[in-house]
XYZ file of C-alpha atoms in Angstrom:
774
model
C 83.496 74.325 5.953
C 83.879 73.446 10.434
C 82.514 70.092 11.136
C 80.669 69.950 13.931
C 79.399 73.603 12.712
C 75.807 73.339 14.953
C 78.367 73.726 17.718
C 79.673 77.089 15.611
C 76.386 78.240 15.586
C 75.244 78.197 18.740
C 78.029 79.526 20.144
C 78.075 82.622 18.117
C 74.360 82.702 18.259
C 73.513 82.363 22.492
C 76.729 83.769 23.926
C 76.129 85.992 26.618
C 79.309 88.155 25.561
C 81.162 88.644 22.393
C 83.757 84.855 20.718
C 86.866 85.422 20.530
C 87.501 83.407 17.686
C 91.290 83.029 16.145
C 92.150 81.558 13.098
C 95.505 79.006 13.596
C 98.176 79.672 11.586
C 97.111 77.246 8.461
C 93.651 78.432 8.326
C 92.901 74.818 9.473
C 91.849 75.118 12.301
C 89.372 77.930 14.437
C 89.970 78.434 17.998
C 86.414 80.085 19.842
C 87.089 81.279 24.029
C 84.052 81.636 25.097
C 84.143 84.095 28.258
C 80.262 83.779 29.584
C 78.778 81.477 28.746
C 75.344 79.717 30.667
C 75.856 75.738 30.949
C 76.777 72.877 29.764
C 78.236 74.315 26.654
C 82.891 74.013 27.185
C 84.637 76.823 27.231
C 87.581 76.847 24.885
C 86.374 74.875 21.354
C 88.386 73.967 18.366
C 86.997 73.183 14.885
C 88.299 71.795 12.015
C 88.150 72.093 8.548
C 87.651 70.217 5.211
C 87.054 67.199 7.721
C 91.066 66.529 7.878
C 90.198 64.300 10.657
C 91.043 63.223 14.566
C 89.708 64.011 18.067
C 88.662 67.235 18.711
C 89.804 69.905 21.650
C 87.543 70.721 24.588
C 88.113 72.327 27.928
C 86.156 73.411 29.304
C 86.686 73.523 33.883
C 84.898 74.550 36.959
C 84.394 78.225 37.982
C 86.976 77.772 40.819
C 89.440 77.904 38.822
C 90.730 81.325 37.924
C 89.653 82.128 34.005
C 91.766 81.952 30.937
C 93.995 84.709 29.351
C 95.200 83.846 26.155
C 95.273 81.091 23.663
C 98.816 81.243 21.704
C 100.301 79.764 18.363
C 103.933 79.632 19.428
C 106.589 77.718 16.378
C 107.574 74.394 17.246
C 110.809 73.335 15.767
C 110.626 69.444 15.514
C 109.294 70.728 12.272
C 108.939 73.614 9.590
C 106.238 75.516 10.084
C 104.439 73.520 12.728
C 102.750 75.088 15.513
C 102.119 74.361 18.973
C 98.879 76.097 20.738
C 99.208 77.180 24.633
C 96.411 77.369 26.497
C 97.125 80.457 29.487
C 94.814 81.128 32.459
C 94.832 83.963 35.099
C 97.215 82.393 37.752
C 100.659 81.130 35.385
C 99.345 77.594 34.630
C 99.575 76.417 31.040
C 98.700 73.526 29.047
C 100.502 72.933 25.308
C 98.439 71.070 22.967
C 99.873 69.746 19.088
C 98.066 68.547 16.595
C 98.795 64.908 14.344
C 96.105 64.335 11.352
C 94.251 61.281 11.771
C 94.965 61.948 15.139
C 93.924 65.046 17.148
C 94.600 67.225 19.882
C 97.296 65.289 22.255
C 98.254 67.655 25.332
C 101.725 67.886 25.477
C 102.775 69.402 28.376
C 101.467 71.392 31.585
C 103.298 74.209 32.646
C 103.861 76.543 35.472
C 104.935 80.403 34.005
C 104.899 82.199 37.032
C 107.253 82.018 40.059
C 105.135 83.769 42.622
C 102.077 82.084 44.112
C 100.128 85.525 44.043
C 100.847 86.374 40.390
C 97.819 86.607 38.188
C 98.738 87.466 34.575
C 96.440 89.760 32.956
C 97.531 90.089 29.879
C 100.004 87.281 27.060
C 101.132 87.234 23.775
C 103.544 85.250 22.022
C 106.404 86.185 19.556
C 108.263 82.818 17.615
C 108.993 80.308 20.528
C 108.853 82.940 23.897
C 105.594 84.366 25.747
C 105.553 87.573 27.118
C 102.531 88.568 29.626
C 101.609 91.272 32.622
C 100.751 90.077 35.664
C 99.462 91.550 38.985
C 102.376 90.956 41.606
C 99.460 92.196 44.076
C 100.799 93.562 47.449
C 101.218 90.915 50.900
C 99.591 93.293 52.851
C 96.346 92.798 52.463
C 94.423 95.615 53.920
C 96.456 98.192 51.658
C 94.584 100.588 49.732
C 94.746 98.941 46.290
C 94.716 103.155 45.047
C 98.662 103.202 47.007
C 99.836 100.103 44.764
C 98.971 101.565 41.655
C 103.263 100.159 40.293
C 101.836 97.061 41.394
C 102.588 95.071 37.433
C 105.637 92.970 36.002
C 105.634 92.611 32.332
C 108.448 89.272 32.195
C 109.028 87.322 29.379
C 110.760 83.133 28.972
C 110.715 80.926 25.991
C 108.864 78.126 25.265
C 110.888 75.366 23.898
C 109.309 72.139 22.425
C 111.328 68.777 21.507
C 111.472 66.055 21.666
C 112.275 64.833 25.037
C 108.943 67.789 25.446
C 108.139 71.158 26.391
C 111.597 73.570 28.268
C 111.059 76.422 30.018
C 113.950 79.298 29.544
C 114.480 81.286 32.677
C 112.346 84.352 33.489
C 113.478 87.492 32.834
C 111.417 90.583 33.962
C 111.695 93.334 30.894
C 109.663 96.517 33.316
C 109.168 95.854 37.017
C 107.264 98.159 39.210
C 104.671 99.003 36.219
C 101.252 100.034 35.378
C 99.042 97.562 33.603
C 99.942 96.612 29.616
C 98.465 94.858 27.023
C 100.774 93.473 25.083
C 100.289 92.919 21.732
C 103.886 91.083 19.755
C 104.130 91.763 16.373
C 106.557 89.323 14.773
C 109.748 91.709 15.675
C 107.935 94.473 18.288
C 106.629 93.699 21.204
C 104.106 96.765 21.922
C 103.455 98.087 25.733
C 99.636 99.944 25.502
C 98.564 101.467 28.747
C 94.618 99.143 29.286
C 91.775 101.774 30.849
C 92.342 101.626 34.089
C 96.352 102.828 34.031
C 96.227 106.318 35.399
C 95.922 109.260 33.617
C 99.811 109.762 34.311
C 101.000 107.245 32.597
C 98.335 106.442 29.888
C 99.265 109.011 27.944
C 102.221 107.043 26.111
C 103.259 103.761 24.628
C 106.118 101.553 25.436
C 107.708 99.238 22.258
C 110.232 96.527 23.431
C 112.694 95.662 20.910
C 114.210 91.955 22.391
C 117.129 91.834 20.123
C 118.533 95.011 21.331
C 116.979 95.009 24.252
C 115.622 98.396 24.276
C 112.052 100.424 25.542
C 111.621 102.994 23.502
C 108.493 105.576 25.214
C 106.198 106.689 22.470
C 103.379 108.933 22.216
C 100.886 109.394 18.623
C 100.409 112.787 19.831
C 104.094 114.084 19.824
C 105.310 111.025 18.145
C 109.038 109.306 19.555
C 110.043 110.481 22.944
C 113.112 108.373 23.914
C 115.395 105.482 23.406
C 116.566 103.362 26.209
C 118.743 99.560 26.737
C 117.969 97.504 30.051
C 121.232 95.674 29.764
C 120.024 94.444 33.971
C 117.137 93.998 36.188
C 117.969 97.093 38.213
C 117.671 99.242 35.121
C 113.881 98.253 34.407
C 112.613 100.471 36.912
C 109.396 102.351 35.031
C 109.693 105.018 37.349
C 113.455 105.379 36.395
C 112.546 104.970 32.419
C 110.296 107.302 32.868
C 112.999 109.843 35.261
C 114.635 111.880 31.928
C 111.342 112.285 30.209
C 109.111 113.432 33.056
C 108.520 116.816 32.320
C 107.359 116.052 29.314
C 104.773 113.434 29.213
C 103.007 115.462 31.337
C 102.225 117.885 28.814
C 100.695 115.129 26.449
C 97.425 114.539 25.904
C 95.692 111.305 27.112
C 95.696 108.751 24.543
C 92.354 107.566 23.034
C 91.958 103.821 21.820
C 88.808 102.429 21.551
C 91.025 99.028 20.134
C 94.173 98.095 18.513
C 95.388 95.459 16.705
C 99.319 94.972 14.889
C 99.771 95.004 10.680
C 101.571 92.105 8.989
C 104.046 94.358 8.825
C 104.984 94.892 11.743
C 103.332 98.242 13.281
C 100.714 99.148 15.523
C 97.021 99.777 14.472
C 95.246 101.814 16.757
C 91.551 103.121 16.110
C 90.588 106.153 18.674
C 86.949 106.371 20.190
C 86.279 109.018 16.805
C 87.417 106.662 14.884
C 90.548 107.710 12.908
C 92.639 104.816 11.714
C 97.032 105.418 12.314
C 99.559 102.986 12.405
C 102.579 103.023 15.154
C 105.447 102.248 13.773
C 107.928 100.345 15.848
C 110.757 103.152 15.692
C 108.118 105.374 18.119
C 106.707 107.106 14.868
C 103.150 107.901 13.634
C 101.142 107.778 11.044
C 97.676 108.778 9.861
C 96.034 105.827 7.301
C 92.380 107.736 8.071
C 89.031 108.896 9.675
C 86.557 106.061 9.899
C 82.781 107.751 8.509
C 80.621 106.306 12.004
C 80.954 108.694 14.723
C 81.816 107.792 17.901
C 82.424 104.512 19.226
C 81.213 102.907 22.511
C 83.467 101.634 24.661
C 81.199 98.218 23.977
C 81.043 98.673 20.956
C 83.558 96.493 17.982
C 85.423 97.224 15.514
C 87.572 94.100 13.808
C 91.007 95.217 12.197
C 93.013 92.270 10.142
C 95.345 93.214 7.767
C 96.112 91.518 3.892
C 98.912 92.482 3.310
C 99.108 95.728 2.395
C 95.278 96.422 2.726
C 93.611 96.636 6.169
C 89.910 94.583 6.395
C 87.807 97.614 9.088
C 84.401 96.263 10.113
C 82.979 98.438 11.876
C 79.389 99.224 12.685
C 77.769 96.440 10.100
C 80.019 98.120 6.940
C 83.126 97.138 5.237
C 86.222 98.797 4.868
C 89.076 98.352 2.840
C 92.265 100.678 3.456
C 95.107 100.807 1.733
C 97.520 101.378 3.916
C 100.228 102.949 2.459
C 98.515 106.093 1.305
C 95.675 106.131 3.020
C 92.825 105.840 0.459
C 89.652 104.002 1.003
C 89.355 101.343 -2.055
C 85.156 100.164 -1.187
C 82.693 100.292 1.639
C 80.597 97.332 1.975
C 76.728 97.355 3.984
C 77.254 94.064 5.554
C 73.377 92.239 6.602
C 75.062 91.455 10.420
C 77.268 93.076 12.266
C 78.885 90.167 13.994
C 81.642 88.868 12.395
C 84.976 87.291 12.512
C 88.265 87.768 9.993
C 89.793 83.774 9.103
C 93.093 83.353 7.842
C 93.036 82.863 4.143
C 97.362 81.996 4.060
C 97.428 80.656 0.183
C 94.648 83.461 -0.634
C 95.572 86.808 -1.254
C 93.883 88.925 -2.665
C 90.264 87.736 -1.236
C 89.062 88.117 2.993
C 87.257 85.687 4.733
C 84.790 86.295 6.907
C 83.155 83.947 9.228
C 79.154 85.106 10.599
C 76.669 83.339 12.452
C 74.781 82.259 9.034
C 78.556 80.714 7.406
C 82.299 81.964 5.854
C 82.887 83.886 2.969
C 84.691 85.067 1.005
C 85.564 88.911 -0.316
C 87.338 88.961 -3.589
C 89.345 92.804 -3.875
C 91.466 94.230 -5.951
C 95.250 95.415 -4.915
C 95.350 99.453 -5.112
C 99.006 98.010 -7.455
C 96.747 97.056 -10.763
C 95.265 100.765 -11.288
C 96.079 102.197 -13.433
C 95.148 105.619 -13.069
C 97.393 107.161 -10.874
C 96.580 111.062 -11.449
C 93.325 111.218 -10.308
C 94.777 110.188 -6.721
C 97.435 113.159 -7.283
C 95.469 115.710 -7.652
C 94.059 115.055 -4.602
C 96.972 115.073 -2.970
C 97.902 118.628 -4.245
C 95.172 119.666 -3.349
C 95.150 118.189 0.357
C 98.290 120.000 0.640
C 97.184 123.066 -0.906
C 94.408 123.505 1.917
C 96.846 122.657 5.216
C 99.163 125.327 3.200
C 96.264 128.674 3.066
C 94.473 127.282 6.089
C 97.279 127.891 7.874
C 97.596 131.587 6.144
C 93.397 131.852 6.248
C 92.796 134.617 8.760
C 89.096 132.834 8.751
C 88.123 130.287 11.423
C 86.200 128.526 9.215
C 87.347 124.615 8.028
C 88.388 125.161 4.116
C 88.067 121.563 1.995
C 88.535 119.748 -0.988
C 85.558 120.938 -2.686
C 85.906 124.649 -1.781
C 88.860 124.342 -3.235
C 88.262 123.639 -6.631
C 85.140 125.440 -6.775
C 86.679 128.993 -5.211
C 87.843 131.311 -8.762
C 90.994 133.008 -6.209
C 92.237 129.864 -5.506
C 94.302 129.655 -9.467
C 98.204 128.005 -8.119
C 96.661 124.393 -7.077
C 94.531 124.758 -10.502
C 97.696 125.492 -12.445
C 100.274 123.214 -10.544
C 97.301 119.982 -11.163
C 97.408 121.402 -14.844
C 101.197 121.499 -15.502
C 101.159 118.288 -14.469
C 98.796 116.165 -15.783
C 100.546 117.680 -18.840
C 103.363 117.585 -17.741
C 103.941 113.814 -16.255
C 101.164 112.638 -18.520
C 102.241 109.321 -20.001
C 101.095 110.296 -23.758
C 102.670 112.959 -25.330
C 101.159 116.424 -25.277
C 102.114 118.844 -27.757
C 102.088 122.251 -25.047
C 99.087 124.502 -26.661
C 97.406 122.402 -24.813
C 98.248 124.228 -22.069
C 96.841 127.800 -21.887
C 99.495 130.477 -22.282
C 99.494 131.914 -18.498
C 100.756 127.288 -18.007
C 102.723 127.782 -20.480
C 105.377 130.604 -19.255
C 104.623 128.921 -15.625
C 105.820 125.512 -17.060
C 108.703 126.623 -18.269
C 109.560 128.636 -15.021
C 109.568 125.314 -13.240
C 110.727 122.389 -15.593
C 113.942 122.342 -13.583
C 111.939 121.300 -10.727
C 110.705 119.385 -12.745
C 113.267 117.462 -13.871
C 114.239 117.211 -11.085
C 111.198 116.058 -9.199
C 110.402 112.958 -11.826
C 114.053 111.998 -11.558
C 114.247 111.833 -8.158
C 110.551 109.559 -7.927
C 112.519 108.043 -11.131
C 115.756 106.680 -8.422
C 113.160 106.407 -6.028
C 111.546 103.353 -8.606
C 115.006 101.681 -8.771
C 115.684 101.516 -4.731
C 112.626 99.284 -4.459
C 113.191 97.416 -7.733
C 117.182 96.883 -7.687
C 118.960 94.098 -6.335
C 120.355 94.038 -3.194
C 124.426 94.545 -4.689
C 122.825 97.744 -5.635
C 120.397 98.855 -3.293
C 123.566 100.146 -0.646
C 124.574 103.419 -4.624
C 121.202 103.879 -5.105
C 120.498 104.811 -0.808
C 123.625 107.127 -1.526
C 122.014 109.096 -4.438
C 118.652 109.269 -3.315
C 119.938 110.367 0.398
C 122.287 113.140 -1.293
C 119.551 114.341 -3.858
C 116.918 114.273 -0.820
C 119.345 116.349 1.097
C 119.495 118.798 -1.410
C 116.281 119.074 -2.298
C 115.609 120.134 1.171
C 118.078 122.048 2.339
C 117.261 124.256 -0.663
C 113.943 124.601 0.958
C 112.053 126.392 3.620
C 113.505 124.436 7.323
C 110.231 124.302 8.630
C 109.625 121.325 11.573
C 108.050 118.879 9.445
C 110.894 119.145 6.916
C 113.921 119.174 9.851
C 111.484 116.050 10.987
C 112.364 114.653 8.470
C 116.202 115.445 7.871
C 116.634 114.311 11.408
C 114.909 110.509 9.893
C 117.010 110.274 7.129
C 120.628 111.201 9.247
C 119.054 108.002 11.243
C 118.351 105.815 8.379
C 120.976 106.682 6.382
C 123.620 107.531 8.791
C 126.178 107.265 5.695
C 125.466 108.514 2.873
C 123.720 111.142 4.809
C 127.647 112.496 5.471
C 128.496 112.427 2.364
C 125.450 114.248 1.466
C 126.423 116.770 3.692
C 129.752 117.282 2.458
C 128.815 117.595 -0.783
C 126.307 120.063 -0.195
C 128.079 122.179 2.010
C 131.027 121.859 -0.439
C 133.093 120.645 2.636
C 137.097 119.566 1.782
C 140.449 120.367 2.565
C 142.648 122.507 0.601
C 146.622 121.711 -0.464
C 147.354 122.667 3.020
C 145.588 119.845 4.843
C 142.783 123.124 6.175
C 139.247 122.356 6.605
C 137.448 124.910 3.961
C 133.970 125.487 3.249
C 132.252 127.228 -0.367
C 128.591 126.765 0.502
C 125.934 129.400 -0.513
C 125.118 131.624 2.628
C 121.646 130.469 2.494
C 122.765 127.268 2.882
C 124.415 127.861 5.956
C 121.414 129.879 6.671
C 119.869 126.422 6.783
C 122.319 125.189 8.790
C 122.760 127.491 11.287
C 119.055 129.058 11.630
C 117.727 129.804 15.242
C 114.605 129.192 14.387
C 115.574 125.278 14.672
C 116.032 125.822 18.427
C 112.715 126.139 20.224
C 112.438 122.397 18.924
C 115.034 120.811 20.876
C 114.105 118.165 22.315
C 110.245 117.419 20.669
C 109.773 114.388 19.418
C 113.552 114.089 19.523
C 114.112 116.865 16.884
C 117.587 117.310 16.453
C 118.546 120.707 15.029
C 120.463 120.631 12.142
C 123.244 121.811 13.210
C 123.766 119.482 15.593
C 122.746 116.356 13.090
C 125.965 117.813 11.028
C 128.209 117.701 14.154
C 127.043 114.269 15.275
C 127.444 112.509 11.093
C 130.823 114.854 11.607
C 132.317 113.164 15.056
C 131.121 110.233 14.517
C 133.247 109.566 10.522
C 135.759 112.163 10.215
C 136.316 113.918 14.166
C 139.204 115.310 13.257
C 137.179 117.892 11.158
C 134.762 119.117 13.970
C 136.821 121.848 15.887
C 138.165 123.389 12.633
C 134.247 122.837 10.790
C 132.933 125.340 14.456
C 135.871 128.052 13.493
C 133.582 128.040 10.023
C 130.123 127.913 11.098
C 131.934 131.014 14.258
C 133.090 132.763 10.721
C 129.969 132.723 9.267
C 128.161 134.048 12.408
C 130.387 136.960 12.482
C 129.694 138.415 8.813
C 126.028 137.748 8.717
C 124.903 138.222 12.445
C 126.558 141.175 15.084
C 128.286 139.499 18.179
C 125.306 138.759 20.859
C 122.489 139.553 18.663
C 119.786 137.715 19.676
C 118.479 137.243 16.028
C 121.705 134.912 15.312
C 121.819 131.919 16.738
C 124.778 132.758 19.211
C 122.369 134.629 20.629
C 120.558 131.914 22.438
C 123.538 129.561 22.680
C 127.320 129.451 21.809
C 127.445 127.244 18.681
C 130.650 125.451 20.119
C 128.432 125.081 23.300
C 126.064 122.900 21.075
C 128.914 120.702 18.840
C 130.014 120.245 23.038
C 126.867 119.319 23.698
C 126.749 115.669 20.697
C 130.058 115.724 22.005
C 128.598 114.489 25.263
C 125.640 112.372 24.096
C 128.127 109.275 23.481
C 127.209 106.155 24.796
C 130.983 105.728 25.968
C 133.754 108.398 26.203
C 137.310 107.908 25.795
C 140.513 110.090 25.894
C 140.238 110.664 22.478
C 136.588 112.997 23.417
C 138.816 114.880 26.311
C 140.952 115.973 23.547
C 137.831 116.625 21.698
C 136.670 118.908 23.985
C 140.004 120.779 24.048
C 140.332 122.040 20.872
C 135.985 122.814 20.565
C 136.811 125.059 23.125
C 140.380 127.115 21.937
C 138.419 126.967 18.487
C 135.172 129.365 19.825
C 138.766 131.577 21.022
C 136.354 132.829 23.924
C 137.770 134.420 27.190
C 135.544 131.918 29.090
C 136.435 128.857 27.081
C 139.548 129.115 26.664
C 140.053 129.785 30.420
C 138.429 126.426 31.257
C 140.373 124.977 28.681
C 143.458 126.098 30.491
C 142.051 124.738 33.185
C 141.009 121.466 31.818
C 144.867 120.710 30.420
C 145.941 121.929 34.295
C 144.223 119.256 35.930
C 145.258 116.857 33.010
C 149.206 117.852 34.316
C 150.454 118.055 30.394
C 152.582 121.148 31.111
C 153.951 121.564 27.809
C 150.233 121.910 26.003
C 149.309 124.873 29.080
C 152.289 126.476 28.023
C 151.770 126.912 24.709
C 148.093 127.537 24.815
C 149.130 130.253 27.164
C 151.451 131.805 24.824
C 149.235 131.859 21.828
C 145.985 133.166 23.535
C 147.320 136.303 25.142
C 147.914 137.358 22.672
C 143.973 138.315 21.755
C 143.746 141.066 24.618
C 145.263 142.142 27.837
C 141.830 141.708 29.920
C 142.394 137.500 28.544
C 146.349 137.923 29.048
C 145.921 138.801 32.622
C 143.683 136.433 33.273
C 145.776 133.402 32.062
C 148.980 135.085 33.583
C 147.587 134.489 36.980
C 145.974 131.799 36.974
C 149.202 130.283 36.612
C 151.210 131.869 38.970
C 148.245 130.387 41.331
C 150.209 127.116 40.127
C 153.534 128.063 40.090
C 153.224 128.954 43.253
C 150.924 125.614 44.400
C 154.415 123.286 42.646
C 156.799 122.918 40.876
C 155.346 121.379 37.389
C 155.753 124.440 35.684
C 159.883 125.444 36.737
C 161.161 123.950 33.116
C 158.850 126.920 31.374
C 159.364 130.010 33.251
C 161.756 131.067 30.961
C 158.172 131.035 28.314
C 155.850 131.554 31.106
C 157.796 135.361 33.194
C 156.991 136.434 28.777
C 153.844 136.613 28.803
C 154.056 138.707 32.631
C 151.276 141.584 31.476
C 153.172 145.646 31.730
C 150.551 146.812 35.182
C 150.946 144.402 36.827
C 152.635 145.017 40.112
C 155.236 143.463 42.733
C 153.133 143.435 44.928
C 150.584 141.945 43.406
C 152.371 139.347 42.518
C 153.376 138.772 45.747
C 150.071 138.959 46.541
C 148.610 135.672 44.093
C 151.836 133.692 45.270
C 151.219 134.091 49.196
C 147.150 133.193 48.768
C 148.143 129.939 46.826
C 150.983 129.000 48.592
C 150.780 125.448 50.062
C 149.498 125.104 53.341
C 152.575 122.553 55.330
C 151.334 120.805 58.008
C 154.774 120.449 59.533
C 156.453 123.266 60.837
C 159.010 125.599 58.645
C 162.544 124.640 58.641
C 164.977 127.052 57.155
C 165.807 124.314 54.576
C 163.521 121.584 52.949
C 164.974 118.535 51.893
C 161.838 117.850 49.461
C 163.104 120.467 47.048
C 159.267 121.103 46.063
C 159.266 124.674 47.694
C 158.888 127.954 46.810
C 162.206 129.978 46.711
C 162.556 133.383 46.462
C 165.403 132.427 43.670
C 162.710 130.783 41.290
C 160.649 134.277 41.252
C 163.495 137.044 41.239
C 163.852 137.186 38.061
C 160.402 137.365 37.186
C 160.293 140.641 39.963
C 162.893 141.672 38.550
C 161.317 142.085 34.871
C 158.337 143.827 36.312
C 160.562 146.768 38.062
C 162.005 147.195 35.262
C 159.362 147.567 33.028
C 158.367 151.711 32.862
C 155.705 152.018 35.285
C 152.327 153.898 33.690
C 152.834 156.200 35.883
C 155.310 157.368 34.856
C 154.681 157.279 30.699
C 151.555 159.577 31.746
C 153.757 161.624 33.339
C 157.185 162.034 31.203
C 156.458 164.926 28.778
C 155.604 166.867 31.603
C 158.968 165.528 33.820
C 161.260 166.332 30.883
C 159.822 169.910 30.878
C 162.895 172.645 30.681
C 159.490 174.638 33.319
C 159.060 171.866 35.428
C 160.103 171.821 38.776
C 159.884 175.773 38.933
C 163.300 177.429 39.701
C 164.173 177.905 43.831
C 164.202 181.734 44.628
C 167.001 183.238 46.375
C 167.259 182.591 49.672
C 167.648 185.546 51.878
C 169.698 185.887 54.478
């Protein structure tokens, strides 16, 4: 199949280290990189398939030259679907080659990637027409301890465009500097930064994902999921330590990464194989999904594992065994024992249902059938129900012994999964079966859960419609699907998994999620234009449930109340204060004030809504008004005084007086606090003078003239000049301005007089004067 196959056999059979073998995008060329080889074998050899003809590529060099770190295929805009080969050396020198039919390999140009002479590339990848690499920048002082310079690496990207005029290099952009060593892996839209084994324990607990279009870095940990995401708009923001500043506490408690092999799937996710044989997929948004556990025991560091995806099929070669796995369901499709351990996957773009394997004896093609062709989905449904039942019973079990599906099927105690399987097989089977086929107890149970089953079936049909619908109808179907899913979750147990699911729904379909929330809570305006909610108490408890509070900040999970506040702030910001007010009314009915069981026992609802407002990217004047409304709608004394201080700071005196007049009626203590605050402001400046007729009636009855004068004297502005009898500025406080208030206080009946008024009016008090004796 390959020309000069004896070279290939020599490379495969007699190399001191396993060869790095790579196929061209069209599958017509094979490149072999032999990292350590006995002379006179070449270091890089390109083989042609099917005898295309032309000169071969053989590239070798002497040991003083730095090592080769990458063979990369870049898109060439000269012709559609064309590509060029970039050979990258450790010191940054890059040779760009292209293949011409009947002519062979030709060197286009040699360029220098790195700007510094001391830089050393440790990992490189390509994405479209750009190169991205991680380079080491050693300290200038050669005697410096390298352990003290742990963060001496830098992640860079640079465009490399091939045109008619030759190769053009773009400017170097620093993605991350002062970072540990990373292995760079690129998917079509994202770039994964995987810490190497040489990284420190503190930095090898998480992965980084670079989003080139958004200039954003995402921090994720396979054990914890999404952690943090930050847009890097300038080079000053791309410092590694600044990136982790807000997440150090969370990252310190994570377990170190367990990565034996990593590869990028054709769907854009990162495949990770642990040393225990567990295969996981890290999605570009930072979430992780477990696929399968391979049977092979502990994997040593040097044992090779080959990974490659063919559509939805994941092919994995481990210890001479070929595994074919469905990535979507994690189901093992086929397992084949190979007669050789050293194999390599080849590109086969025209043969989608077969895998080509390169071995020491030749190229083999392995055909397989896709899981979509299977016409019997019932067994997988049965297994899924039993696995879910295993997890449920394991949580409730007091025994430490592991519960398996086999034990669950054989045991006579666990009747619920058996009954559910019988009902599902009866209801979801294509052939119509009479109800008599079921046992009497199952038939009664079927009648009880028939509505839930119909809802489940309609939901599955709707999901099928979303997948098969044209682009014009997808949005409408998605809105219906999101509404059904949000309603289903709100009427089920709000555990951690459901909360994470709701977070993903609100993040992926924000508009549809807001519509679904309005429908579930029955949020609408009445005839007076006032927001009302007619949600059931069960739904309100899900919205305000205190059990989710502990999950805040973990895995990026946000409680449902905050999710709804975020949607309301985005789509209907005027509704947010009234919505918080409605939630407080429900809390006051369901829980006693400051009860630790209720949501208000931890953090007040208005503060949680203010936290949502504070997390907005851009702050505007409308946000200041929203903050005021949220403080005032709580009707809590501290919040009202905080709002009053904010209005005073903004010098909105008309609103200050309106708030004081409205909230002074709530309680005598709050009335006294508000009046004392405004009296202090009145003593400092003349801004409140036009509103004195409204302000003086707010004076509490128990406030004496001496107390008023004390407050005024304490807050009089300090004059830097000598006092004069008559001020020309007209900004000083005069007795005439204070006189109406003092007269009003003097006219107030004294509290003590009221207490003893009955005694004073008694005819026996005071006692009569005794007669005088002359």
